[in-house]
Tab-separated table of C-alpha atoms and ligand atoms in Angstrom:
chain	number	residue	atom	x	y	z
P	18	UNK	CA	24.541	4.703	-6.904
P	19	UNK	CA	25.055	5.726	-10.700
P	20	UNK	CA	21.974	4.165	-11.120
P	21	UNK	CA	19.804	6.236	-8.106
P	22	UNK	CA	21.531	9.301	-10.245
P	23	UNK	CA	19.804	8.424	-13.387
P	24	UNK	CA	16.716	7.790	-11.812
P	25	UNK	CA	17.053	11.102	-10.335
P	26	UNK	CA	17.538	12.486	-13.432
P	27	UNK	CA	14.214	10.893	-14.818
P	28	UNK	CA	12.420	12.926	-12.263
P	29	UNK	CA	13.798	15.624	-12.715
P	30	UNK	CA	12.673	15.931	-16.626
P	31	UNK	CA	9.033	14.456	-15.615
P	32	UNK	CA	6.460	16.518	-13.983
P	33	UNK	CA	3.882	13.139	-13.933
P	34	UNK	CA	4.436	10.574	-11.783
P	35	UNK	CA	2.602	7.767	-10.164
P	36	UNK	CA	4.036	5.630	-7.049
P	37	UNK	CA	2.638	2.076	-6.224
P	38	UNK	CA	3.355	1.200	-2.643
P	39	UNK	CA	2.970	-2.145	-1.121
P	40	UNK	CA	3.515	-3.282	2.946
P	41	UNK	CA	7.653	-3.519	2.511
P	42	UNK	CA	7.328	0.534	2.692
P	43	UNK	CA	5.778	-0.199	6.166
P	44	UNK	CA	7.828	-2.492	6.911
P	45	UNK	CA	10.852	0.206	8.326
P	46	UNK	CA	8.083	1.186	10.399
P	47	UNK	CA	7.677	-2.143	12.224
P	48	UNK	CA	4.103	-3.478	10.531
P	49	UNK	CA	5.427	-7.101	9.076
P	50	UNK	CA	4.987	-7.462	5.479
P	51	UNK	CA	2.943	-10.454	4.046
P	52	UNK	CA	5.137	-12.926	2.429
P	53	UNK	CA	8.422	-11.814	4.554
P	54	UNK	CA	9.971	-12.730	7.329
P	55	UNK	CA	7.550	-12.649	10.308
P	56	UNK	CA	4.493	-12.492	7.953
P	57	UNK	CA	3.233	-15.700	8.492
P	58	UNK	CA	0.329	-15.487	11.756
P	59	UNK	CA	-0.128	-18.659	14.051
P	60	UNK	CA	1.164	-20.280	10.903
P	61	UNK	CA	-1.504	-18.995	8.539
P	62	UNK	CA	-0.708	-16.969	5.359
P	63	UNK	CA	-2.657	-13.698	4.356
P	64	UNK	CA	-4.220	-15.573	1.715
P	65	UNK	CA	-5.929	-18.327	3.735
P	66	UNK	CA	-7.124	-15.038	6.555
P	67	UNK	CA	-7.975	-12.384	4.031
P	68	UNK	CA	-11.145	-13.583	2.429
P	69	UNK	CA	-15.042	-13.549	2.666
P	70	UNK	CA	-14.764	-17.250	3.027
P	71	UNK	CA	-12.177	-17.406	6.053
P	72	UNK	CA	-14.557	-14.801	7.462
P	73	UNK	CA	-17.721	-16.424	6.966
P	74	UNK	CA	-16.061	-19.729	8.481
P	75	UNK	CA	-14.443	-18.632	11.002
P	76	UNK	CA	-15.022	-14.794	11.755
P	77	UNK	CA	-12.988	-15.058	15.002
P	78	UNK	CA	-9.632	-16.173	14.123
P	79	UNK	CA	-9.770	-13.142	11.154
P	80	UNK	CA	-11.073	-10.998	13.967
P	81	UNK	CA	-7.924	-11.754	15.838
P	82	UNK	CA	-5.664	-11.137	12.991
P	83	UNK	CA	-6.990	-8.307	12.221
P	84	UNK	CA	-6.836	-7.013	16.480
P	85	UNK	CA	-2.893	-8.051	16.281
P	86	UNK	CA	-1.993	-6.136	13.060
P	87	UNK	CA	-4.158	-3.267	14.439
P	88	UNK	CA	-2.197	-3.095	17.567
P	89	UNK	CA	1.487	-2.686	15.599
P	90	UNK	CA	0.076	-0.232	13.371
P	91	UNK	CA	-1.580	1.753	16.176
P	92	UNK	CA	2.010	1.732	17.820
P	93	UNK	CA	4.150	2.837	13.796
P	94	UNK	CA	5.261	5.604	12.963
P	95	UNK	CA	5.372	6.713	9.254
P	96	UNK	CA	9.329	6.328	8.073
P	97	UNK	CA	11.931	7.993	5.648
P	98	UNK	CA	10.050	6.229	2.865
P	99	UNK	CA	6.943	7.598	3.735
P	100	UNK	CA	8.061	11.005	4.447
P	101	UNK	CA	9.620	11.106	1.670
P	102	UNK	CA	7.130	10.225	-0.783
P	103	UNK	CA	4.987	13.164	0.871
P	104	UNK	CA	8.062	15.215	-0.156
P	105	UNK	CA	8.022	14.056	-3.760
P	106	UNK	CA	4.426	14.947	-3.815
P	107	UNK	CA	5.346	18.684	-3.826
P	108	UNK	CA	7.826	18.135	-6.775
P	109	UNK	CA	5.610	17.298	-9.428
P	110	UNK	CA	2.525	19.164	-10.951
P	111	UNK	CA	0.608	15.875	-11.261
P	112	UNK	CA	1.833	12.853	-8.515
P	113	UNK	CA	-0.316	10.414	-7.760
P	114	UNK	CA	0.559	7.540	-4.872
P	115	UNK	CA	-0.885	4.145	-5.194
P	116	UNK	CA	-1.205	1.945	-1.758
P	117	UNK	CA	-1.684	-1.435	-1.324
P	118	UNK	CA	-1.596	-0.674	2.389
P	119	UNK	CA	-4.212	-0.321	4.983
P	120	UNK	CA	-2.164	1.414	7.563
P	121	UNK	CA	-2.852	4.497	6.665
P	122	UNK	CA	0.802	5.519	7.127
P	123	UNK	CA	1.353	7.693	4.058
P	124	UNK	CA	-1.921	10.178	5.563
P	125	UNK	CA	-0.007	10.594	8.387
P	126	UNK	CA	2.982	11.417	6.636
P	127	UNK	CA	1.778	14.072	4.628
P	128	UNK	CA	0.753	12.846	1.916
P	129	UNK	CA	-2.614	14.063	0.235
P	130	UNK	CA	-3.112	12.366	-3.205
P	131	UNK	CA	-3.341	8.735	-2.194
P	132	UNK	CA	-5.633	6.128	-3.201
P	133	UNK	CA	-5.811	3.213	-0.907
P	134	UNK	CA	-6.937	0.360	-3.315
P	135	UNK	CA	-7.088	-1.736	-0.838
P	136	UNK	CA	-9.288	0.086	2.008
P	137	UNK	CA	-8.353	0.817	5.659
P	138	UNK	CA	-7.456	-0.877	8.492
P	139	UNK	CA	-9.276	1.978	10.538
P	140	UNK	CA	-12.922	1.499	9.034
P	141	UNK	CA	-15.495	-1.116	10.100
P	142	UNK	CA	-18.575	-2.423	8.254
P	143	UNK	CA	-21.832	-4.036	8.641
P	144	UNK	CA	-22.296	-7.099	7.218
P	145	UNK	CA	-25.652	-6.713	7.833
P	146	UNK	CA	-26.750	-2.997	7.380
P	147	UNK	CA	-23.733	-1.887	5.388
P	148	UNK	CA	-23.064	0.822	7.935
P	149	UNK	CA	-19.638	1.970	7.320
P	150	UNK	CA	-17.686	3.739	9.906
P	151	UNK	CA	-14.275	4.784	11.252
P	152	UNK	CA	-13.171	2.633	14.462
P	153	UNK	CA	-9.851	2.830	15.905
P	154	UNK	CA	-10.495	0.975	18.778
P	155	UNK	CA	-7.167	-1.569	19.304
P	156	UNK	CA	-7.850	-3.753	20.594
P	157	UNK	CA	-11.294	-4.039	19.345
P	158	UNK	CA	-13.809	-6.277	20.812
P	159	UNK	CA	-14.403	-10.212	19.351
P	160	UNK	CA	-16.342	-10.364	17.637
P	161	UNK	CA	-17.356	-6.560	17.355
P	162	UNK	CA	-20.943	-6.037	16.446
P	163	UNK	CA	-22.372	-3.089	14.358
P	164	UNK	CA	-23.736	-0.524	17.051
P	165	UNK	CA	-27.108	0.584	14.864
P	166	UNK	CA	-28.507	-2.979	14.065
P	167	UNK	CA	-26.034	-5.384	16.294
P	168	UNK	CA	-24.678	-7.099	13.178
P	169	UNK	CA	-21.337	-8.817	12.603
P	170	UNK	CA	-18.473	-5.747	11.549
P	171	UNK	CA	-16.099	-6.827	9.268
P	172	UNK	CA	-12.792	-4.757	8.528
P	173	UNK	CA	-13.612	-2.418	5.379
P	174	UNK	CA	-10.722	-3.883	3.309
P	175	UNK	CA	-10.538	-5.944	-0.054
P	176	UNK	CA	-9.990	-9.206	0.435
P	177	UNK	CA	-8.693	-11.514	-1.918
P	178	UNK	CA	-11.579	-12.820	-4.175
P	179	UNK	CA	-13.072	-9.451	-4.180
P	180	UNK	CA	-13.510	-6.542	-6.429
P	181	UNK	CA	-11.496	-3.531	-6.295
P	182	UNK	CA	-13.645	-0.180	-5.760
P	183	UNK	CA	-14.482	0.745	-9.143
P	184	UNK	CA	-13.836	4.756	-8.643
P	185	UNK	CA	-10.554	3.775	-7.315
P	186	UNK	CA	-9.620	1.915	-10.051
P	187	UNK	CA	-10.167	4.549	-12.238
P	188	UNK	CA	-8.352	7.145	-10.529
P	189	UNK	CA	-5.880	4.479	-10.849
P	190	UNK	CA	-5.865	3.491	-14.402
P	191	UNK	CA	-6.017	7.463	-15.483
P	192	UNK	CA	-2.809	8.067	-12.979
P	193	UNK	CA	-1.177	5.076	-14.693
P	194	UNK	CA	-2.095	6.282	-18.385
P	195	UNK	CA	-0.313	10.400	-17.599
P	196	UNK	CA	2.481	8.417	-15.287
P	197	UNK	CA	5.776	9.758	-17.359
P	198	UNK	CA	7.569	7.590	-14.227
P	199	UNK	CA	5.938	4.955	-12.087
P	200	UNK	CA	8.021	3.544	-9.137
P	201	UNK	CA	7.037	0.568	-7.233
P	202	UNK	CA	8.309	0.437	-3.907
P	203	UNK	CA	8.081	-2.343	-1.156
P	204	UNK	CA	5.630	-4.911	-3.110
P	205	UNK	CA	6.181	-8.367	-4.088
P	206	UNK	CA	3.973	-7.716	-7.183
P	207	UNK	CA	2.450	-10.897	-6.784
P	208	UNK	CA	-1.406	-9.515	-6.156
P	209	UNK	CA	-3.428	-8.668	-8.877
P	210	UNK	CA	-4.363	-6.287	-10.284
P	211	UNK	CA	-1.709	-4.154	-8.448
P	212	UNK	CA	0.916	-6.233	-9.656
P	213	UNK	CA	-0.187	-5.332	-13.118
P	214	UNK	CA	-0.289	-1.191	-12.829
P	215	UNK	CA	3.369	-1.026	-13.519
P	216	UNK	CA	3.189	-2.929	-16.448
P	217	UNK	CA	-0.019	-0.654	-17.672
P	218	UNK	CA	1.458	2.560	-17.143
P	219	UNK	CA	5.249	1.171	-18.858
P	220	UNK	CA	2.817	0.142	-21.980
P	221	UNK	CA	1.229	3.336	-21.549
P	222	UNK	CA	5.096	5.317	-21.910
P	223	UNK	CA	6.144	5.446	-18.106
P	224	UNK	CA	9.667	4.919	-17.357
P	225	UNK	CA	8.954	1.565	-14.521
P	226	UNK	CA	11.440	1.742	-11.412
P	227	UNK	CA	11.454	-0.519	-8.956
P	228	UNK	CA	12.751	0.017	-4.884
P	229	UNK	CA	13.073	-3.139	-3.040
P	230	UNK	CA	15.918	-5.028	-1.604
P	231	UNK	CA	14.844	-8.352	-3.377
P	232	UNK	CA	14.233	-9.402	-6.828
P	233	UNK	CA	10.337	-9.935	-7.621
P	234	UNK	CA	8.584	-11.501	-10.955
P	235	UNK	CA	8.759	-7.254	-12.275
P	236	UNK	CA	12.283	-7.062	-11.525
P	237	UNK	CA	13.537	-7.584	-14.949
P	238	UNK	CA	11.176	-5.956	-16.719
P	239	UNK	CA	11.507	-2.424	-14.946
P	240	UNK	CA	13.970	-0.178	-16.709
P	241	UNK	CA	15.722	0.620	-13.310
P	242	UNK	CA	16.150	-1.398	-10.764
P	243	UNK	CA	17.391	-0.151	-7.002
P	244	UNK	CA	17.599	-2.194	-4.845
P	245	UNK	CA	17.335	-1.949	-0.997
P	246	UNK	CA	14.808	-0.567	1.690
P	247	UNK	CA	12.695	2.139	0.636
P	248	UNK	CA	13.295	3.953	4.160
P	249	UNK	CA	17.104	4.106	2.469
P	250	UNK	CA	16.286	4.876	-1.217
P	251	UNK	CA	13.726	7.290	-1.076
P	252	UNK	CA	15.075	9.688	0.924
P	253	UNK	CA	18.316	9.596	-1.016
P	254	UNK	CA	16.596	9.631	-4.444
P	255	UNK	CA	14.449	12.826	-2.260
P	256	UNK	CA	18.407	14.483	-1.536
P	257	UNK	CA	19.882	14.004	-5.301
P	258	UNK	CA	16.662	16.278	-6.518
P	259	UNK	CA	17.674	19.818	-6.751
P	260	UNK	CA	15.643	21.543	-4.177
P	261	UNK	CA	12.774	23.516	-4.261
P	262	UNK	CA	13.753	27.273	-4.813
P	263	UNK	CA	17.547	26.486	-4.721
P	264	UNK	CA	18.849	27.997	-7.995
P	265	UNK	CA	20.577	26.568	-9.999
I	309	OAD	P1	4.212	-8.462	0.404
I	309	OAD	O1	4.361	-8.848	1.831
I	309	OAD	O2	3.729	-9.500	-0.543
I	309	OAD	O3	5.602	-7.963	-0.168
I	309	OAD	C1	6.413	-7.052	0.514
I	309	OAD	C2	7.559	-6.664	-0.399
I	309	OAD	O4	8.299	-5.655	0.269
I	309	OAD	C3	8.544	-7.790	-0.714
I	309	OAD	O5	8.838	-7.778	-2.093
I	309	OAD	C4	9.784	-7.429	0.098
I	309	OAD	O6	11.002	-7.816	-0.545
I	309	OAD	C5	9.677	-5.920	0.140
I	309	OAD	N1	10.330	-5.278	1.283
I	309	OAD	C6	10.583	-5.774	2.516
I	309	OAD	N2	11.159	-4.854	3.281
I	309	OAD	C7	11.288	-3.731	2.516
I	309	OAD	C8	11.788	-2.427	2.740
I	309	OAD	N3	12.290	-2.069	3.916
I	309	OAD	N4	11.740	-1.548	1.717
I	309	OAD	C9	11.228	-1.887	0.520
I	309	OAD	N5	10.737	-3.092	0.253
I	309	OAD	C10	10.755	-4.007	1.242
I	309	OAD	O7	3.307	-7.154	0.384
I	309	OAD	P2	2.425	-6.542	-0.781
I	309	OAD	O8	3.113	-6.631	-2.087
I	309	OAD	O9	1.988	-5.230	-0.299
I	309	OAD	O10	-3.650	-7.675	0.401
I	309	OAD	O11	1.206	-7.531	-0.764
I	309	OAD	C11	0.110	-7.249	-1.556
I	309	OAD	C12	-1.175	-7.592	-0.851
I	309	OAD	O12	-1.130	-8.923	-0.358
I	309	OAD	C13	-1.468	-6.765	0.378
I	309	OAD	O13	-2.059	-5.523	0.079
I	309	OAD	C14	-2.413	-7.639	1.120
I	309	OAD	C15	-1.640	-8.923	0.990
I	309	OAD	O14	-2.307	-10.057	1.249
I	309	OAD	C16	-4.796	-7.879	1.029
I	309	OAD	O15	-4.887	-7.891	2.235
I	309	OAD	C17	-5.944	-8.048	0.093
């Protein structure tokens, strides 16, 4: 707890800040993470389902991993964690959130600066035509087909082996470089580049925190560890801010 205090206290003194999220913030509100419990689909991992190459051979079975995960996060809610990160946003006079998730879960929650490396869950595109468009249908047809030229849609999300939008990743990398604090909350920091932004912005000056109730390959090189869910520590690291317009 001393430690959540001194965090606390970092905020407090910083008015930048820049959050990386990754799917153990979800996780609370019942979307399994990757490399967790439960993450594994029919056996396969995200990294053998998540590429152009799984796609291309076998559009179908991505398709249908893709439907299932829809489904849960058509049925979550945003948690503490996320509410309370749309909180902090109101704290700081420059507070930027970084997602690795596709959910779209911190939107809902309120909050409004958010760059979603990683695309959305909710947006289809045409292999063929490129047409890019919002779909929310869940579950969605196999194999859904593009409704202007009848191509194959494919979910409008990175996939490993792919490139990172480059305006993103600017927005990202100039966050990272004013971040006075960065906290990384709910990722395994084992996908690049995300895994590298904390490291970036602590070489750039930020105090690096890390929320997550197991050790990952950043653990000992954050200044502050806390450990545990993020639906848990961010509201409580949320509570030992003084509050807006409260005095002293
Ligand atoms: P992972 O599934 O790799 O890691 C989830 C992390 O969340 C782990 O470190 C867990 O210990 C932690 N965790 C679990 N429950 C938690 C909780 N309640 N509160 C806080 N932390 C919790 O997910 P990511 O790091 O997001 O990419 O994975 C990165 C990328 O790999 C994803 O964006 C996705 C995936 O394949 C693509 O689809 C391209």
């Amino acid at each position: 707890m001393a430690m959540l205090h001194n965090v606390a206290r970092l905020l407090q003194q910083a008015r930048r800040v820049a959050v990386l999220t990754g799917a153990g913030v979800s996780q609370e509100s019942g979307v399994p993470t990757f490399r967790g419990p439960g993450g594994l689909w029919r056996q396969h991992r995200p990294e053998d389902l998540a590429t152009p190459e799984a796609f291309a051979k076998d559009p179908r079975l991505v398709w249908e991993w893709y439907d299932w995960r829809r489904g849960l996060i058509a049925e979550a809610r945003p948690n503490p964690g996320h509410l309370a990160l749309a909180a902090l946003e109101d704290r700081f006079e420059d507070f930027t959130l970084i997602t690795q998730n596709v959910d779209g879960l911190h939107r809902r929650a309120g909050s409004r600066q958010v760059v979603e490396i990683h695309g959305s869950i909710w947006e289809v595109r045409c292999l063929d035509c490129g047409d890019l468009r919002e779909d929310r249908r869940a579950p969605i047809p196999i194999l859904p087909t593009c409704s202007l030229c009848g191509g194959l849609l494919r979910p409008n999300v990175v996939w490993f082996g792919e490139a990172l939008d480059p305006v993103r990743l600017e927005q990202v990398r100039e966050a990272l470089v004013r971040a006075q604090v960065m906290l990384l909350a709910g990722t395994s920091a084992v996908v690049q580049p995300a895994a590298a932004f904390g490291l970036w912005a602590q070489q750039a000056g930020a105090v690096l925190v890390e929320i997550n109730p197991v050790p990952t390959p950043l653990s000992l090189r954050c200044d502050y560890v806390l450990k545990g869910p993020a639906g848990e520590i961010l509201p409580a690291l949320l509570a030992a801010l003084p509050q807006p317009g409260g005095g002293l």
